[in-house]
Amino acid sequence: MKEIVCDILEIEEDEVTETSLFKEDHGADSLRAIEILAALEKEFGVVINQSELPRMVNLTSVYEVVAESAGW
């Protein structure tokens, strides 16, 4: 998941921590957030409701949303 996020945000993996904020710390916009959601859906074969986007602010919350959507 970290690799996907970093690829979309065009940043190095060592620049992102579990709690660094995509928007505030890494300059992500809403389009990038949608790209991350779509890439995660494709990679993990899950459907993530777009209403979850506001929760997906850092790696920790992305893991939670994907796990819930996948039923892990």
mmCIF file of C-alpha atoms in Angstrom:
data_model
loop_
_atom_site.group_PDB
_atom_site.id
_atom_site.type_symbol
_atom_site.label_atom_id
_atom_site.label_comp_id
_atom_site.label_asym_id
_atom_site.label_seq_id
_atom_site.Cartn_x
_atom_site.Cartn_y
_atom_site.Cartn_z
ATOM 1 C CA MET A 1 0.000 0.000 0.000
ATOM 2 C CA LYS A 2 2.822 2.359 0.824
ATOM 3 C CA GLU A 3 4.354 1.790 -2.598
ATOM 4 C CA ILE A 4 1.050 2.627 -4.321
ATOM 5 C CA VAL A 5 0.573 5.794 -2.270
ATOM 6 C CA CYS A 6 4.136 6.976 -2.865
ATOM 7 C CA ASP A 7 3.909 6.266 -6.581
ATOM 8 C CA ILE A 8 0.727 8.328 -6.928
ATOM 9 C CA LEU A 9 1.987 11.164 -4.729
ATOM 10 C CA GLU A 10 5.320 11.076 -6.593
ATOM 11 C CA ILE A 11 7.397 10.923 -3.435
ATOM 12 C CA GLU A 12 10.037 8.554 -2.082
ATOM 13 C CA GLU A 13 8.932 5.844 0.344
ATOM 14 C CA ASP A 14 11.298 7.139 3.029
ATOM 15 C CA GLU A 15 9.468 10.506 2.958
ATOM 16 C CA VAL A 16 6.229 8.944 4.211
ATOM 17 C CA THR A 17 5.556 7.757 7.744
ATOM 18 C CA GLU A 18 2.537 5.858 9.001
ATOM 19 C CA THR A 19 1.058 9.106 10.313
ATOM 20 C CA SER A 20 2.311 11.777 7.903
ATOM 21 C CA LEU A 21 -0.648 13.504 6.309
ATOM 22 C CA PHE A 22 -1.027 13.184 2.541
ATOM 23 C CA LYS A 23 -2.538 16.622 2.051
ATOM 24 C CA GLU A 24 -0.725 18.698 4.655
ATOM 25 C CA ASP A 25 2.695 17.017 4.597
ATOM 26 C CA HIS A 26 2.884 15.814 0.992
ATOM 27 C CA GLY A 27 0.737 18.256 -0.990
ATOM 28 C CA ALA A 28 -1.873 15.736 -2.156
ATOM 29 C CA ASP A 29 -5.099 17.067 -3.631
ATOM 30 C CA SER A 30 -8.526 15.443 -3.959
ATOM 31 C CA LEU A 31 -7.692 14.033 -7.389
ATOM 32 C CA ARG A 32 -4.659 12.232 -5.939
ATOM 33 C CA ALA A 33 -6.866 10.838 -3.171
ATOM 34 C CA ILE A 34 -9.249 9.385 -5.760
ATOM 35 C CA GLU A 35 -6.295 7.935 -7.686
ATOM 36 C CA ILE A 36 -5.045 6.257 -4.490
ATOM 37 C CA LEU A 37 -8.504 4.823 -3.791
ATOM 38 C CA ALA A 38 -8.830 3.468 -7.353
ATOM 39 C CA ALA A 39 -5.332 1.950 -7.315
ATOM 40 C CA LEU A 40 -5.987 0.225 -3.987
ATOM 41 C CA GLU A 41 -9.291 -1.163 -5.268
ATOM 42 C CA LYS A 42 -7.544 -2.572 -8.337
ATOM 43 C CA GLU A 43 -4.551 -3.971 -6.437
ATOM 44 C CA PHE A 44 -6.536 -5.654 -3.663
ATOM 45 C CA GLY A 45 -9.747 -6.496 -5.533
ATOM 46 C CA VAL A 46 -11.956 -4.557 -3.127
ATOM 47 C CA VAL A 47 -14.590 -1.874 -3.466
ATOM 48 C CA ILE A 48 -13.991 1.197 -1.322
ATOM 49 C CA ASN A 49 -16.877 3.605 -0.972
ATOM 50 C CA GLN A 50 -15.870 7.156 -1.894
ATOM 51 C CA SER A 51 -17.400 8.288 1.387
ATOM 52 C CA GLU A 52 -14.257 6.767 2.982
ATOM 53 C CA LEU A 53 -11.992 9.320 1.258
ATOM 54 C CA PRO A 54 -12.082 11.829 4.135
ATOM 55 C CA ARG A 55 -10.733 9.082 6.440
ATOM 56 C CA MET A 56 -7.841 8.237 4.125
ATOM 57 C CA VAL A 57 -5.462 10.945 5.336
ATOM 58 C CA ASN A 58 -2.349 8.853 6.089
ATOM 59 C CA LEU A 59 -1.008 5.311 5.716
ATOM 60 C CA THR A 60 -2.519 4.118 8.988
ATOM 61 C CA SER A 61 -6.025 5.134 7.946
ATOM 62 C CA VAL A 62 -5.525 3.743 4.430
ATOM 63 C CA TYR A 63 -4.633 0.352 5.942
ATOM 64 C CA GLU A 64 -7.767 0.486 8.105
ATOM 65 C CA VAL A 65 -10.088 1.397 5.221
ATOM 66 C CA VAL A 66 -8.670 -1.296 2.921
ATOM 67 C CA ALA A 67 -8.802 -3.919 5.682
ATOM 68 C CA GLU A 68 -12.433 -3.074 6.456
ATOM 69 C CA SER A 69 -13.379 -3.108 2.767
ATOM 70 C CA ALA A 70 -11.599 -6.427 2.244
ATOM 71 C CA GLY A 71 -12.990 -7.966 5.430
ATOM 72 C CA TRP A 72 -9.514 -8.700 6.876
#
